[in-house]
């Protein structure tokens, strides 16, 4: 057990019992416990396997490479429409976790097996084209282009989706300008 996660549990009243139960399951599977992105994270030989998430209406067990799992019980869902690899199982009560405990352990063991085998999710490379407003700004400012190119593919994609979601060119341009400093600092849209 990681002391940072102990502190997290003491300071986070939402979904405490559910988080404790999910934590116990992950630890029984032999995963290493860490606190990453402000959430309990469980890894196998340095690779993230599952995260525990708390939301307003539910909590979730997120499988980092959930797209690789068979999901024989049909429990996994994509966290967002643009998510490629991660899948999660949501809970609203600790009794749901208790009921599914053997299945959750089996899913975690399957995820560990995928890690041991070195399996990787096949991510689409920039499946969305960058909007012309972003392309123009990158051509005008070499420093911005270099900073954008240095971002992780996921951060680049988040910006592209955010910029492209605007219907008007003026709004897309304004969004690029608004995010310019964050990009130059190497930060993602939601960092």
PDB file of C-alpha atoms in Angstrom:
ATOM      1  CA  UNK A   1       0.000   0.000   0.000  1.00  0.00           C
ATOM      2  CA  UNK A   2       1.267   3.409  -0.979  1.00  0.00           C
ATOM      3  CA  UNK A   3       1.102   6.080   1.779  1.00  0.00           C
ATOM      4  CA  UNK A   4       0.106   8.724  -0.804  1.00  0.00           C
ATOM      5  CA  UNK A   5      -3.005   6.713  -1.619  1.00  0.00           C
ATOM      6  CA  UNK A   6      -3.767   6.455   2.107  1.00  0.00           C
ATOM      7  CA  UNK A   7      -3.712  10.259   2.302  1.00  0.00           C
ATOM      8  CA  UNK A   8      -5.859  10.487  -0.839  1.00  0.00           C
ATOM      9  CA  UNK A   9      -8.476   8.186   0.729  1.00  0.00           C
ATOM     10  CA  UNK A  10      -8.558  10.177   3.971  1.00  0.00           C
ATOM     11  CA  UNK A  11      -8.977  13.467   2.088  1.00  0.00           C
ATOM     12  CA  UNK A  12     -11.544  12.255  -0.445  1.00  0.00           C
ATOM     13  CA  UNK A  13     -14.939  11.491   1.116  1.00  0.00           C
ATOM     14  CA  UNK A  14     -16.677  10.826  -2.215  1.00  0.00           C
ATOM     15  CA  UNK A  15     -16.813   7.153  -3.107  1.00  0.00           C
ATOM     16  CA  UNK A  16     -14.479   6.224  -0.235  1.00  0.00           C
ATOM     17  CA  UNK A  17     -15.919   2.761   0.437  1.00  0.00           C
ATOM     18  CA  UNK A  18     -16.093   1.941  -3.269  1.00  0.00           C
ATOM     19  CA  UNK A  19     -12.520   3.120  -3.805  1.00  0.00           C
ATOM     20  CA  UNK A  20     -11.273   1.068  -0.848  1.00  0.00           C
ATOM     21  CA  UNK A  21     -12.940  -2.048  -2.227  1.00  0.00           C
ATOM     22  CA  UNK A  22     -11.544  -1.519  -5.752  1.00  0.00           C
ATOM     23  CA  UNK A  23      -8.133  -0.829  -4.238  1.00  0.00           C
ATOM     24  CA  UNK A  24      -8.181  -4.115  -2.349  1.00  0.00           C
ATOM     25  CA  UNK A  25      -9.043  -5.996  -5.548  1.00  0.00           C
ATOM     26  CA  UNK A  26      -6.207  -4.344  -7.487  1.00  0.00           C
ATOM     27  CA  UNK A  27      -3.698  -5.038  -4.714  1.00  0.00           C
ATOM     28  CA  UNK A  28      -4.764  -8.694  -4.473  1.00  0.00           C
ATOM     29  CA  UNK A  29      -3.913  -8.981  -8.174  1.00  0.00           C
ATOM     30  CA  UNK A  30      -0.295  -8.076  -7.342  1.00  0.00           C
ATOM     31  CA  UNK A  31      -0.245  -4.618  -8.903  1.00  0.00           C
ATOM     32  CA  UNK A  32       1.991  -1.784  -7.696  1.00  0.00           C
ATOM     33  CA  UNK A  33       0.072   1.113  -6.179  1.00  0.00           C
ATOM     34  CA  UNK A  34       0.886   4.735  -7.006  1.00  0.00           C
ATOM     35  CA  UNK A  35      -0.858   8.085  -7.047  1.00  0.00           C
ATOM     36  CA  UNK A  36      -0.821   9.501 -10.601  1.00  0.00           C
ATOM     37  CA  UNK A  37      -2.866  12.378 -11.979  1.00  0.00           C
ATOM     38  CA  UNK A  38      -4.344  12.736  -8.511  1.00  0.00           C
ATOM     39  CA  UNK A  39      -5.867   9.241  -8.693  1.00  0.00           C
ATOM     40  CA  UNK A  40      -4.908   5.804  -7.345  1.00  0.00           C
ATOM     41  CA  UNK A  41      -3.112   4.028 -10.196  1.00  0.00           C
ATOM     42  CA  UNK A  42      -2.094   0.378 -10.322  1.00  0.00           C
ATOM     43  CA  UNK A  43       0.737  -0.788 -12.538  1.00  0.00           C
ATOM     44  CA  UNK A  44       2.558  -3.934 -13.565  1.00  0.00           C
ATOM     45  CA  UNK A  45       6.324  -3.637 -14.128  1.00  0.00           C
ATOM     46  CA  UNK A  46       6.031   0.111 -14.694  1.00  0.00           C
ATOM     47  CA  UNK A  47       3.057  -0.040 -17.080  1.00  0.00           C
ATOM     48  CA  UNK A  48      -0.254   1.425 -15.923  1.00  0.00           C
ATOM     49  CA  UNK A  49      -2.994  -1.210 -15.818  1.00  0.00           C
ATOM     50  CA  UNK A  50      -5.944   0.356 -13.955  1.00  0.00           C
ATOM     51  CA  UNK A  51      -6.914   3.668 -12.356  1.00  0.00           C
ATOM     52  CA  UNK A  52      -9.614   4.397  -9.798  1.00  0.00           C
ATOM     53  CA  UNK A  53     -11.762   7.364 -10.741  1.00  0.00           C
ATOM     54  CA  UNK A  54     -14.382   9.316  -8.830  1.00  0.00           C
ATOM     55  CA  UNK A  55     -17.068  11.430 -10.475  1.00  0.00           C
ATOM     56  CA  UNK A  56     -20.130  13.273  -9.260  1.00  0.00           C
ATOM     57  CA  UNK A  57     -22.609  10.502 -10.132  1.00  0.00           C
ATOM     58  CA  UNK A  58     -20.359   7.425 -10.022  1.00  0.00           C
ATOM     59  CA  UNK A  59     -16.891   5.992  -9.564  1.00  0.00           C
ATOM     60  CA  UNK A  60     -15.039   3.806 -12.031  1.00  0.00           C
ATOM     61  CA  UNK A  61     -12.325   1.253 -12.561  1.00  0.00           C
ATOM     62  CA  UNK A  62     -10.510   2.399 -15.712  1.00  0.00           C
ATOM     63  CA  UNK A  63      -8.452  -0.096 -17.705  1.00  0.00           C
ATOM     64  CA  UNK A  64      -5.670   1.819 -19.462  1.00  0.00           C
ATOM     65  CA  UNK A  65      -5.572  -0.675 -22.351  1.00  0.00           C
ATOM     66  CA  UNK A  66      -9.142  -1.850 -21.979  1.00  0.00           C
ATOM     67  CA  UNK A  67      -9.622  -2.064 -25.749  1.00  0.00           C
ATOM     68  CA  UNK A  68      -7.431  -5.185 -25.628  1.00  0.00           C
ATOM     69  CA  UNK A  69      -9.745  -7.003 -23.213  1.00  0.00           C
ATOM     70  CA  UNK A  70     -12.323  -9.543 -24.399  1.00  0.00           C
ATOM     71  CA  UNK A  71     -15.073  -8.062 -22.159  1.00  0.00           C
ATOM     72  CA  UNK A  72     -16.996 -11.334 -22.062  1.00  0.00           C
ATOM     73  CA  UNK A  73     -19.535  -9.837 -19.624  1.00  0.00           C
ATOM     74  CA  UNK A  74     -20.104  -6.624 -21.620  1.00  0.00           C
ATOM     75  CA  UNK A  75     -19.145  -4.365 -18.714  1.00  0.00           C
ATOM     76  CA  UNK A  76     -16.594  -2.075 -20.350  1.00  0.00           C
ATOM     77  CA  UNK A  77     -17.483   1.302 -21.825  1.00  0.00           C
ATOM     78  CA  UNK A  78     -15.491   3.967 -23.637  1.00  0.00           C
ATOM     79  CA  UNK A  79     -15.010   7.001 -21.369  1.00  0.00           C
ATOM     80  CA  UNK A  80     -15.537   9.381 -24.293  1.00  0.00           C
ATOM     81  CA  UNK A  81     -16.430   9.229 -27.948  1.00  0.00           C
ATOM     82  CA  UNK A  82     -12.826   9.954 -28.985  1.00  0.00           C
ATOM     83  CA  UNK A  83     -11.210   7.494 -26.572  1.00  0.00           C
ATOM     84  CA  UNK A  84      -9.177   4.851 -28.348  1.00  0.00           C
ATOM     85  CA  UNK A  85      -7.582   2.541 -25.765  1.00  0.00           C
ATOM     86  CA  UNK A  86      -9.069   3.054 -22.304  1.00  0.00           C
ATOM     87  CA  UNK A  87     -12.256   1.375 -21.087  1.00  0.00           C
ATOM     88  CA  UNK A  88     -13.994   1.640 -17.740  1.00  0.00           C
ATOM     89  CA  UNK A  89     -16.561  -0.011 -15.526  1.00  0.00           C
ATOM     90  CA  UNK A  90     -18.743   2.422 -13.573  1.00  0.00           C
ATOM     91  CA  UNK A  91     -20.211   1.870 -10.110  1.00  0.00           C
ATOM     92  CA  UNK A  92     -22.724   3.744  -7.976  1.00  0.00           C
ATOM     93  CA  UNK A  93     -22.671   1.480  -4.916  1.00  0.00           C
ATOM     94  CA  UNK A  94     -20.158  -0.723  -3.118  1.00  0.00           C
ATOM     95  CA  UNK A  95     -22.602  -3.668  -3.409  1.00  0.00           C
ATOM     96  CA  UNK A  96     -22.112  -3.629  -7.203  1.00  0.00           C
ATOM     97  CA  UNK A  97     -18.373  -4.008  -6.694  1.00  0.00           C
ATOM     98  CA  UNK A  98     -18.812  -6.853  -4.199  1.00  0.00           C
ATOM     99  CA  UNK A  99     -21.131  -8.661  -6.626  1.00  0.00           C
ATOM    100  CA  UNK A 100     -18.674  -8.294  -9.532  1.00  0.00           C
ATOM    101  CA  UNK A 101     -15.468  -8.888  -7.555  1.00  0.00           C
ATOM    102  CA  UNK A 102     -14.498 -12.225  -9.192  1.00  0.00           C
ATOM    103  CA  UNK A 103     -15.191 -10.776 -12.649  1.00  0.00           C
ATOM    104  CA  UNK A 104     -13.188  -7.638 -11.879  1.00  0.00           C
ATOM    105  CA  UNK A 105     -10.257  -9.776 -10.739  1.00  0.00           C
ATOM    106  CA  UNK A 106     -10.488 -11.801 -13.949  1.00  0.00           C
ATOM    107  CA  UNK A 107     -10.507  -8.605 -16.056  1.00  0.00           C
ATOM    108  CA  UNK A 108      -7.480  -7.257 -14.163  1.00  0.00           C
ATOM    109  CA  UNK A 109      -5.650 -10.576 -14.613  1.00  0.00           C
ATOM    110  CA  UNK A 110      -6.430 -10.423 -18.347  1.00  0.00           C
ATOM    111  CA  UNK A 111      -5.006  -6.888 -18.460  1.00  0.00           C
ATOM    112  CA  UNK A 112      -1.861  -8.083 -16.651  1.00  0.00           C
ATOM    113  CA  UNK A 113      -1.522 -10.953 -19.129  1.00  0.00           C
ATOM    114  CA  UNK A 114      -1.742  -8.432 -21.988  1.00  0.00           C
ATOM    115  CA  UNK A 115       1.057  -6.410 -20.359  1.00  0.00           C
ATOM    116  CA  UNK A 116       3.212  -9.510 -19.900  1.00  0.00           C
ATOM    117  CA  UNK A 117       2.706 -10.343 -23.577  1.00  0.00           C
ATOM    118  CA  UNK A 118       3.714  -6.806 -24.563  1.00  0.00           C
ATOM    119  CA  UNK A 119       0.403  -6.146 -26.324  1.00  0.00           C
ATOM    120  CA  UNK A 120      -0.257  -2.576 -27.393  1.00  0.00           C
ATOM    121  CA  UNK A 121      -3.420  -0.784 -28.461  1.00  0.00           C
ATOM    122  CA  UNK A 122      -3.212   0.273 -32.100  1.00  0.00           C
ATOM    123  CA  UNK A 123      -3.861   3.988 -31.924  1.00  0.00           C
ATOM    124  CA  UNK A 124      -4.901   5.954 -34.960  1.00  0.00           C
ATOM    125  CA  UNK A 125      -2.276   8.533 -35.817  1.00  0.00           C
ATOM    126  CA  UNK A 126      -3.987  11.918 -35.881  1.00  0.00           C
ATOM    127  CA  UNK A 127      -7.291  10.526 -37.121  1.00  0.00           C
ATOM    128  CA  UNK A 128      -8.628  14.062 -37.239  1.00  0.00           C
ATOM    129  CA  UNK A 129      -6.953  16.554 -39.560  1.00  0.00           C
ATOM    130  CA  UNK A 130      -5.699  19.729 -37.954  1.00  0.00           C
ATOM    131  CA  UNK A 131      -7.993  22.667 -38.802  1.00  0.00           C
ATOM    132  CA  UNK A 132      -6.564  25.197 -41.238  1.00  0.00           C
ATOM    133  CA  UNK A 133      -6.595  27.901 -38.544  1.00  0.00           C
ATOM    134  CA  UNK A 134      -4.169  25.843 -36.463  1.00  0.00           C
ATOM    135  CA  UNK A 135      -2.026  25.005 -39.479  1.00  0.00           C
ATOM    136  CA  UNK A 136      -1.796  28.715 -40.387  1.00  0.00           C
ATOM    137  CA  UNK A 137      -0.772  29.686 -36.830  1.00  0.00           C
ATOM    138  CA  UNK A 138       1.859  26.934 -36.752  1.00  0.00           C
ATOM    139  CA  UNK A 139       3.327  28.139 -40.062  1.00  0.00           C
ATOM    140  CA  UNK A 140       3.388  31.765 -38.838  1.00  0.00           C
ATOM    141  CA  UNK A 141       5.189  30.921 -35.578  1.00  0.00           C
ATOM    142  CA  UNK A 142       8.031  28.373 -35.715  1.00  0.00           C
ATOM    143  CA  UNK A 143       8.258  28.292 -31.903  1.00  0.00           C
ATOM    144  CA  UNK A 144       4.577  27.366 -31.678  1.00  0.00           C
ATOM    145  CA  UNK A 145       5.039  24.699 -34.345  1.00  0.00           C
ATOM    146  CA  UNK A 146       7.995  23.203 -32.466  1.00  0.00           C
ATOM    147  CA  UNK A 147       6.097  23.298 -29.148  1.00  0.00           C
ATOM    148  CA  UNK A 148       3.018  21.677 -30.686  1.00  0.00           C
ATOM    149  CA  UNK A 149       5.183  18.998 -32.312  1.00  0.00           C
ATOM    150  CA  UNK A 150       6.797  18.263 -28.934  1.00  0.00           C
ATOM    151  CA  UNK A 151       3.425  17.556 -27.281  1.00  0.00           C
ATOM    152  CA  UNK A 152       2.393  13.947 -26.804  1.00  0.00           C
ATOM    153  CA  UNK A 153       0.068  12.610 -29.504  1.00  0.00           C
ATOM    154  CA  UNK A 154      -2.800  12.582 -27.010  1.00  0.00           C
ATOM    155  CA  UNK A 155      -2.304  16.243 -26.135  1.00  0.00           C
ATOM    156  CA  UNK A 156      -2.055  17.176 -29.821  1.00  0.00           C
ATOM    157  CA  UNK A 157      -5.246  15.274 -30.499  1.00  0.00           C
ATOM    158  CA  UNK A 158      -7.097  16.955 -27.620  1.00  0.00           C
ATOM    159  CA  UNK A 159      -6.201  20.373 -29.006  1.00  0.00           C
ATOM    160  CA  UNK A 160      -7.176  19.383 -32.551  1.00  0.00           C
ATOM    161  CA  UNK A 161     -10.548  18.089 -31.358  1.00  0.00           C
ATOM    162  CA  UNK A 162     -11.134  21.239 -29.303  1.00  0.00           C
ATOM    163  CA  UNK A 163     -10.215  23.580 -32.134  1.00  0.00           C
ATOM    164  CA  UNK A 164     -12.172  21.580 -34.730  1.00  0.00           C
ATOM    165  CA  UNK A 165     -15.333  21.485 -32.623  1.00  0.00           C
ATOM    166  CA  UNK A 166     -15.967  25.176 -33.305  1.00  0.00           C
ATOM    167  CA  UNK A 167     -18.237  25.736 -36.294  1.00  0.00           C
ATOM    168  CA  UNK A 168     -16.934  29.142 -37.300  1.00  0.00           C
ATOM    169  CA  UNK A 169     -13.431  29.891 -38.504  1.00  0.00           C
ATOM    170  CA  UNK A 170     -13.285  32.963 -36.262  1.00  0.00           C
ATOM    171  CA  UNK A 171     -14.002  30.823 -33.185  1.00  0.00           C
ATOM    172  CA  UNK A 172     -11.410  28.200 -34.203  1.00  0.00           C
ATOM    173  CA  UNK A 173      -8.832  30.974 -34.614  1.00  0.00           C
ATOM    174  CA  UNK A 174      -9.756  32.479 -31.235  1.00  0.00           C
ATOM    175  CA  UNK A 175      -9.364  29.072 -29.575  1.00  0.00           C
ATOM    176  CA  UNK A 176      -5.907  28.605 -31.076  1.00  0.00           C
ATOM    177  CA  UNK A 177      -4.882  32.063 -29.818  1.00  0.00           C
ATOM    178  CA  UNK A 178      -6.332  31.344 -26.380  1.00  0.00           C
ATOM    179  CA  UNK A 179      -4.344  28.087 -26.079  1.00  0.00           C
ATOM    180  CA  UNK A 180      -1.113  29.431 -27.579  1.00  0.00           C
ATOM    181  CA  UNK A 181       0.634  30.044 -24.235  1.00  0.00           C
ATOM    182  CA  UNK A 182      -0.328  26.598 -22.870  1.00  0.00           C
ATOM    183  CA  UNK A 183       1.103  24.953 -25.992  1.00  0.00           C
ATOM    184  CA  UNK A 184       4.319  26.964 -25.699  1.00  0.00           C
ATOM    185  CA  UNK A 185       4.593  25.801 -22.077  1.00  0.00           C
ATOM    186  CA  UNK A 186       4.221  22.179 -23.169  1.00  0.00           C
ATOM    187  CA  UNK A 187       0.877  21.781 -21.420  1.00  0.00           C
ATOM    188  CA  UNK A 188      -2.111  19.858 -22.646  1.00  0.00           C
ATOM    189  CA  UNK A 189      -5.582  21.285 -22.982  1.00  0.00           C
ATOM    190  CA  UNK A 190      -6.647  19.978 -19.567  1.00  0.00           C
ATOM    191  CA  UNK A 191      -3.335  20.068 -17.665  1.00  0.00           C
TER     192      UNK A 191
END
